[in-house]
CSV table of N, CA, C and O in Angstrom, one decimal:
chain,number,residue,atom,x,y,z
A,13,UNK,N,13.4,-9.0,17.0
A,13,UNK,CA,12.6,-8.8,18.2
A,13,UNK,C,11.1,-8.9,17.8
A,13,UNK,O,10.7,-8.5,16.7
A,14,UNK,N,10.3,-9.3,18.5
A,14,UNK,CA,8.8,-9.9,18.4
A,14,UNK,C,8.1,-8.8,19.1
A,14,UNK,O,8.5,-8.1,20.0
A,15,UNK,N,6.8,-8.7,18.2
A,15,UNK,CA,6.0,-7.7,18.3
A,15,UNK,C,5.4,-8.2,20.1
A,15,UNK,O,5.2,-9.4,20.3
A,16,UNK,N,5.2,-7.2,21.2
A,16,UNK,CA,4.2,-7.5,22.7
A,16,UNK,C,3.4,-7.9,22.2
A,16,UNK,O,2.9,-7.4,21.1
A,17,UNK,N,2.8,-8.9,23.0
A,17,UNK,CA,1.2,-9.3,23.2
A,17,UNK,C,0.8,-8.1,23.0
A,17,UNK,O,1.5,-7.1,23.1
A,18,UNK,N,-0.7,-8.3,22.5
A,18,UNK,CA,-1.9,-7.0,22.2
A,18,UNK,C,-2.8,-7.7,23.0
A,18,UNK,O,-2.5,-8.9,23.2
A,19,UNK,N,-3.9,-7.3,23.6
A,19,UNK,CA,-5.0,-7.3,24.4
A,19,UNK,C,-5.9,-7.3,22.9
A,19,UNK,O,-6.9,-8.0,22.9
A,20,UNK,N,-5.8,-6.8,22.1
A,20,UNK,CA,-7.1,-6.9,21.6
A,20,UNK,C,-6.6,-8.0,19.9
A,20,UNK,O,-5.4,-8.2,19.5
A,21,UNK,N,-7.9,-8.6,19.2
A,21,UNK,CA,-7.4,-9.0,17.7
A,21,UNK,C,-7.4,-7.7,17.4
A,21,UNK,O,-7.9,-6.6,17.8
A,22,UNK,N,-6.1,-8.4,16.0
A,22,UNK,CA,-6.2,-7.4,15.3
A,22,UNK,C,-7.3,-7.7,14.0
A,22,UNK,O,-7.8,-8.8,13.5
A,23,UNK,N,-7.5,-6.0,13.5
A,23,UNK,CA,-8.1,-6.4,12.3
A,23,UNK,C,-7.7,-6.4,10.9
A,23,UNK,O,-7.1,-5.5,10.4
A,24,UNK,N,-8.2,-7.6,10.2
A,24,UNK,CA,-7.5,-7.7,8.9
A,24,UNK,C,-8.2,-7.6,7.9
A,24,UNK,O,-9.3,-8.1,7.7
A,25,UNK,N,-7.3,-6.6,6.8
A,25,UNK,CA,-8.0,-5.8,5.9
A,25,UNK,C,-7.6,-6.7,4.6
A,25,UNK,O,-6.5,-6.3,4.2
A,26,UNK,N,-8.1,-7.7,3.6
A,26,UNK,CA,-7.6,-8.2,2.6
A,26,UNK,C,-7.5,-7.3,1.3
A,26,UNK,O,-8.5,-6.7,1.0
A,27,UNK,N,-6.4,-7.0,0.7
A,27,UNK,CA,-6.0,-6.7,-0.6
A,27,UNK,C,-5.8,-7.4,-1.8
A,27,UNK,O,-5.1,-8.3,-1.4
A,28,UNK,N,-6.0,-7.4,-2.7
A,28,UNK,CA,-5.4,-7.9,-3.9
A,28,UNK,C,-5.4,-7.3,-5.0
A,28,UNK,O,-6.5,-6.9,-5.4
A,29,UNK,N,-4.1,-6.9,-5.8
A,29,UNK,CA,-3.4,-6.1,-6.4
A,29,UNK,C,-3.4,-6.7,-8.1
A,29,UNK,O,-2.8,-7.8,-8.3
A,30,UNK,N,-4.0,-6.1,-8.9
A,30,UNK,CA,-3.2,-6.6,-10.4
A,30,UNK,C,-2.4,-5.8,-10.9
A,30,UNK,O,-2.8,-4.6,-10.9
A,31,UNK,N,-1.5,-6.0,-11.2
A,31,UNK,CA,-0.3,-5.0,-11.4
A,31,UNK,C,0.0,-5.6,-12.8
A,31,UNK,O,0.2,-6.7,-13.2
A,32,UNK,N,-0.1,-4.1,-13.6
A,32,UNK,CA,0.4,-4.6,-15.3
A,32,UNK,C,1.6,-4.8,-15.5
A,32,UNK,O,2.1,-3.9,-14.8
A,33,UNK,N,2.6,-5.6,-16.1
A,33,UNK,CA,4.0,-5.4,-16.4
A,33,UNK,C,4.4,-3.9,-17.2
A,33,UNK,O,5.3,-3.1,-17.0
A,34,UNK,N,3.2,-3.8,-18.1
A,34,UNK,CA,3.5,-2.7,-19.1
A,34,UNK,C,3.5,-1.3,-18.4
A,34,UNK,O,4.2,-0.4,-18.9
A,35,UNK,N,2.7,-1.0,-17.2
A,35,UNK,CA,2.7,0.4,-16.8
A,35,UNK,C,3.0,0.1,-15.0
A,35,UNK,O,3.1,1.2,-14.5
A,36,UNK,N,3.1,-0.5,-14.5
A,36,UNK,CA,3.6,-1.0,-13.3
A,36,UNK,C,4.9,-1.8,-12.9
A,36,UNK,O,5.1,-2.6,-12.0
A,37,UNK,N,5.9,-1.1,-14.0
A,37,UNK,CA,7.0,-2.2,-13.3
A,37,UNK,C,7.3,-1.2,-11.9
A,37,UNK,O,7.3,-1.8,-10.8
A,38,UNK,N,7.5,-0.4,-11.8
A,38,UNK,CA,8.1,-0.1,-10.8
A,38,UNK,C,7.7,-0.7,-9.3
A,38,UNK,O,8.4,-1.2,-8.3
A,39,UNK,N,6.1,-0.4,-9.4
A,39,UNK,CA,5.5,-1.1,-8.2
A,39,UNK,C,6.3,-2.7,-8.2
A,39,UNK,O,7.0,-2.9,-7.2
A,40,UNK,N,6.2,-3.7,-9.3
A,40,UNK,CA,6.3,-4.8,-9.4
A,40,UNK,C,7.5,-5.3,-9.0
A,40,UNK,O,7.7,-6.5,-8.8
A,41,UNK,N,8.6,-3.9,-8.9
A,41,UNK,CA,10.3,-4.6,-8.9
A,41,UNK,C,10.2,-4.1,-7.4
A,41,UNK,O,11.0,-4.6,-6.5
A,42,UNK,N,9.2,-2.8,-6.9
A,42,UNK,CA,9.3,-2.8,-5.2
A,42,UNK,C,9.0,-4.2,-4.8
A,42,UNK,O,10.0,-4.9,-4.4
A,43,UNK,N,7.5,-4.6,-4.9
A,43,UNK,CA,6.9,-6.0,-4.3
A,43,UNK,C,8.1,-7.0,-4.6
A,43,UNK,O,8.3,-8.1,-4.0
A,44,UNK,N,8.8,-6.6,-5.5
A,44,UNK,CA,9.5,-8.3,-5.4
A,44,UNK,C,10.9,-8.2,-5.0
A,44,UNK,O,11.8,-9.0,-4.9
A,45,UNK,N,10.7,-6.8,-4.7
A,45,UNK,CA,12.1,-6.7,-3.6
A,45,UNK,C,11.9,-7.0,-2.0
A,45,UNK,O,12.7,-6.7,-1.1
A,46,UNK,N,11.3,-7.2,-1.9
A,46,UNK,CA,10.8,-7.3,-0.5
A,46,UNK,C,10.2,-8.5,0.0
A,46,UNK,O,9.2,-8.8,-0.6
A,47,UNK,N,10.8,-9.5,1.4
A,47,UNK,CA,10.3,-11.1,1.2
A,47,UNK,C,8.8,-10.7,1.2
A,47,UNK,O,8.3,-9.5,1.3
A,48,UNK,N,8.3,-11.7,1.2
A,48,UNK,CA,6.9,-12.2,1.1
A,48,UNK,C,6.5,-12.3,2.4
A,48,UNK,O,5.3,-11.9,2.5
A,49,UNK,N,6.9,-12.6,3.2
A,49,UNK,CA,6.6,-12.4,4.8
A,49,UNK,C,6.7,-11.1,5.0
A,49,UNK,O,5.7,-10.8,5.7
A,50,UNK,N,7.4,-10.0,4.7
A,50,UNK,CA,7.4,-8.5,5.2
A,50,UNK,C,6.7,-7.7,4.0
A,50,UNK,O,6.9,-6.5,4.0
A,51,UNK,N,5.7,-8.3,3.1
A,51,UNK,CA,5.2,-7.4,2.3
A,51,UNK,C,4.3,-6.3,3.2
A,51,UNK,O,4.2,-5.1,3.1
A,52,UNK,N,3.9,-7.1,4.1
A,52,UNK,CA,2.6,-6.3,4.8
A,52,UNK,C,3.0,-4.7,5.8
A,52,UNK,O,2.5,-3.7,6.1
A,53,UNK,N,3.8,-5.4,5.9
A,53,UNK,CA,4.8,-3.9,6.9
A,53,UNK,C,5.6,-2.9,6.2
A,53,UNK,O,5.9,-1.8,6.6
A,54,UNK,N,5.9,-3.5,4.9
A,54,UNK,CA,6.8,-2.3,4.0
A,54,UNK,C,5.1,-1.4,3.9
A,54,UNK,O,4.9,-0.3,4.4
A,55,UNK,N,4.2,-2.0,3.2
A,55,UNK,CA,2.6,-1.4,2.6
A,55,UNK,C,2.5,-0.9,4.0
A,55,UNK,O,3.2,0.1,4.3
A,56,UNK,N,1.9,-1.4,4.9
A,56,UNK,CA,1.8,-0.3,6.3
A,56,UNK,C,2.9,1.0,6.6
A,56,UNK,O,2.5,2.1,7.0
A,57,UNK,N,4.1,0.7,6.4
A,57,UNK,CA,4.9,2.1,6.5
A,57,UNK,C,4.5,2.9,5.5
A,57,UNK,O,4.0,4.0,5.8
A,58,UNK,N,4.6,2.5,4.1
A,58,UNK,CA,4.2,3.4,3.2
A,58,UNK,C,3.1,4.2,3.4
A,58,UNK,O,3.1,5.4,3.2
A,59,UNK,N,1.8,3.4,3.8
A,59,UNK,CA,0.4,4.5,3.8
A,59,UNK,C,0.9,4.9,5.0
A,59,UNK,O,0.7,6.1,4.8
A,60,UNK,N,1.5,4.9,6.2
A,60,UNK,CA,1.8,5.6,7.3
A,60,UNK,C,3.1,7.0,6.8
A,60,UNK,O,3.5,7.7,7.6
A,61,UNK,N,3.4,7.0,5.5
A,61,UNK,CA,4.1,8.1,5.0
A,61,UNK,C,3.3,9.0,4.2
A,61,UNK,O,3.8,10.1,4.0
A,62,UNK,N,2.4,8.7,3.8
A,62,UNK,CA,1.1,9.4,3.3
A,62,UNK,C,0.3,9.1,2.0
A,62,UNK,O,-0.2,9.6,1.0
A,63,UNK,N,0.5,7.7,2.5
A,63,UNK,CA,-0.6,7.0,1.0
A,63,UNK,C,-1.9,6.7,1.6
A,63,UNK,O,-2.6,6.1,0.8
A,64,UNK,N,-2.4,7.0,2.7
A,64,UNK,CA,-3.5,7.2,3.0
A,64,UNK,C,-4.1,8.3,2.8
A,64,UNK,O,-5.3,8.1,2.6
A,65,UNK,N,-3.8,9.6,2.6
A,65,UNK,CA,-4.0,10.9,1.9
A,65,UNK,C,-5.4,10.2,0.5
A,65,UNK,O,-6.5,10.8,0.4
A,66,UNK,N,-5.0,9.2,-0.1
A,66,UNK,CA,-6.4,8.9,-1.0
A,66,UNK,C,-7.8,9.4,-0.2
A,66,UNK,O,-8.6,10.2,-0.7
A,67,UNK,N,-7.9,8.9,0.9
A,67,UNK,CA,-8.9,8.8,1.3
A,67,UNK,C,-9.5,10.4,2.4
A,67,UNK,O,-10.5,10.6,3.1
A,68,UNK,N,-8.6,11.0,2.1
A,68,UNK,CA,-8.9,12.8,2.1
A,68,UNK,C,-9.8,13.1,0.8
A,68,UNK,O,-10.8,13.8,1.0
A,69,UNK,N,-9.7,12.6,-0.4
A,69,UNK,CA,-9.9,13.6,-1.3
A,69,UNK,C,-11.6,13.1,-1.2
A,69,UNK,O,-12.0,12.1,-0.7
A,70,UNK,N,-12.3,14.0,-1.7
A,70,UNK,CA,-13.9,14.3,-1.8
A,70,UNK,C,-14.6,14.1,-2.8
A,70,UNK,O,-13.8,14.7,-3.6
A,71,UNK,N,-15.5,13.7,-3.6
A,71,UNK,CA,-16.2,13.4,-5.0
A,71,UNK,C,-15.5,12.3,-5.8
A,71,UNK,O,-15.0,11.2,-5.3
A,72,UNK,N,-15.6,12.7,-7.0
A,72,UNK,CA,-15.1,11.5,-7.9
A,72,UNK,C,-13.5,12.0,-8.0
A,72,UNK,O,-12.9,13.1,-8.1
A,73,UNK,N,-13.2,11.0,-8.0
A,73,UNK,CA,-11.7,10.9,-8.3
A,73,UNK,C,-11.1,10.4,-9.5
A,73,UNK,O,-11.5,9.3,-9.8
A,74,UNK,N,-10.2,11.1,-10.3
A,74,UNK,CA,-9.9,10.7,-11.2
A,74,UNK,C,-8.2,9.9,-11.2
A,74,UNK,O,-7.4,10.0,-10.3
A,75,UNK,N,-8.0,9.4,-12.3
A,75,UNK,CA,-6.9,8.3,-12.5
A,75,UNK,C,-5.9,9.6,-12.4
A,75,UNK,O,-4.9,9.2,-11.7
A,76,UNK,N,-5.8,10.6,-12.8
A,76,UNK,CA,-5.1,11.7,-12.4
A,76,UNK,C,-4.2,11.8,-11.4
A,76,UNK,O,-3.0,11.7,-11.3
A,77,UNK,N,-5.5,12.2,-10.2
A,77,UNK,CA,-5.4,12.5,-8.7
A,77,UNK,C,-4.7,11.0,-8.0
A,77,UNK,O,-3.6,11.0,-7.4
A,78,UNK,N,-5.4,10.0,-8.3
A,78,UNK,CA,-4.6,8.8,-7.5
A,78,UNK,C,-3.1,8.8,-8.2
A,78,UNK,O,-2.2,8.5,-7.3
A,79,UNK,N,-2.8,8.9,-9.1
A,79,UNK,CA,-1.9,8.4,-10.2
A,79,UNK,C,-0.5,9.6,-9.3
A,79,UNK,O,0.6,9.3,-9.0
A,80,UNK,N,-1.1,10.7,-9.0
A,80,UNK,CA,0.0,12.1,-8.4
A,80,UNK,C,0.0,11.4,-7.2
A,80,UNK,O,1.1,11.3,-6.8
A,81,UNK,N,-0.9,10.8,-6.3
A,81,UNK,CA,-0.5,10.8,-4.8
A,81,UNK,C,0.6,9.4,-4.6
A,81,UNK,O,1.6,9.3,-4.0
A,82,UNK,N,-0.2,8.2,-5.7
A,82,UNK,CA,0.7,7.3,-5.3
A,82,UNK,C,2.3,7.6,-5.9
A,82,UNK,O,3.2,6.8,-5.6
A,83,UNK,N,2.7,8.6,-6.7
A,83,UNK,CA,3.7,8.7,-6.6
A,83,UNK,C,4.5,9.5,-5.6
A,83,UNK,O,5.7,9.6,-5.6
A,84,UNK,N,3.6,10.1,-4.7
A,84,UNK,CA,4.3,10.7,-3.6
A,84,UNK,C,4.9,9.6,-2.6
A,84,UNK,O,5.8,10.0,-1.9
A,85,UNK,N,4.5,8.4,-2.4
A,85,UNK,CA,3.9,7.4,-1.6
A,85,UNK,C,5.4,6.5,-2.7
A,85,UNK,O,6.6,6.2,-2.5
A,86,UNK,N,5.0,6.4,-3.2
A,86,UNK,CA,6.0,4.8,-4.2
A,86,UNK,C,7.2,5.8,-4.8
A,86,UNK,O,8.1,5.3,-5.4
């Protein structure tokens, strides 16, 4: 089923991702489970489950703090 007409554009947020083999397989075996046409909607559900939470935290952020949330998230 096809998304309704919208009244308004949408807006588009470009990403690009380097993902290590060495400390990122897991991310790497999600993205490649998933076609290439629906990458964008699995990543929108996920920050809609609370991988947007990054952008709560306040000051400097360390590899720590992101490193605990995206595993809430992935």
């Amino acid at each position: 089923m096809a998304r309704p007409h919208l009244d308004h554009e949408p807006v588009y947020i470009n990403i690009k991702l380097g993902l290590h083999p060495e400390f990122d397989t897991d991310l790497i075996a999600w993205f490649e489970s998933i076609p290439g046409r629906s990458r964008a909607a699995a990543v929108i559900a996920r920050l809609r489950q609370g991988g947007a939470m990054l952008t709560e935290l306040e000051g400097e952020v360390d590899t720590e703090q992101i490193d605990s949330l995206l595993n809430l998230v992935f």
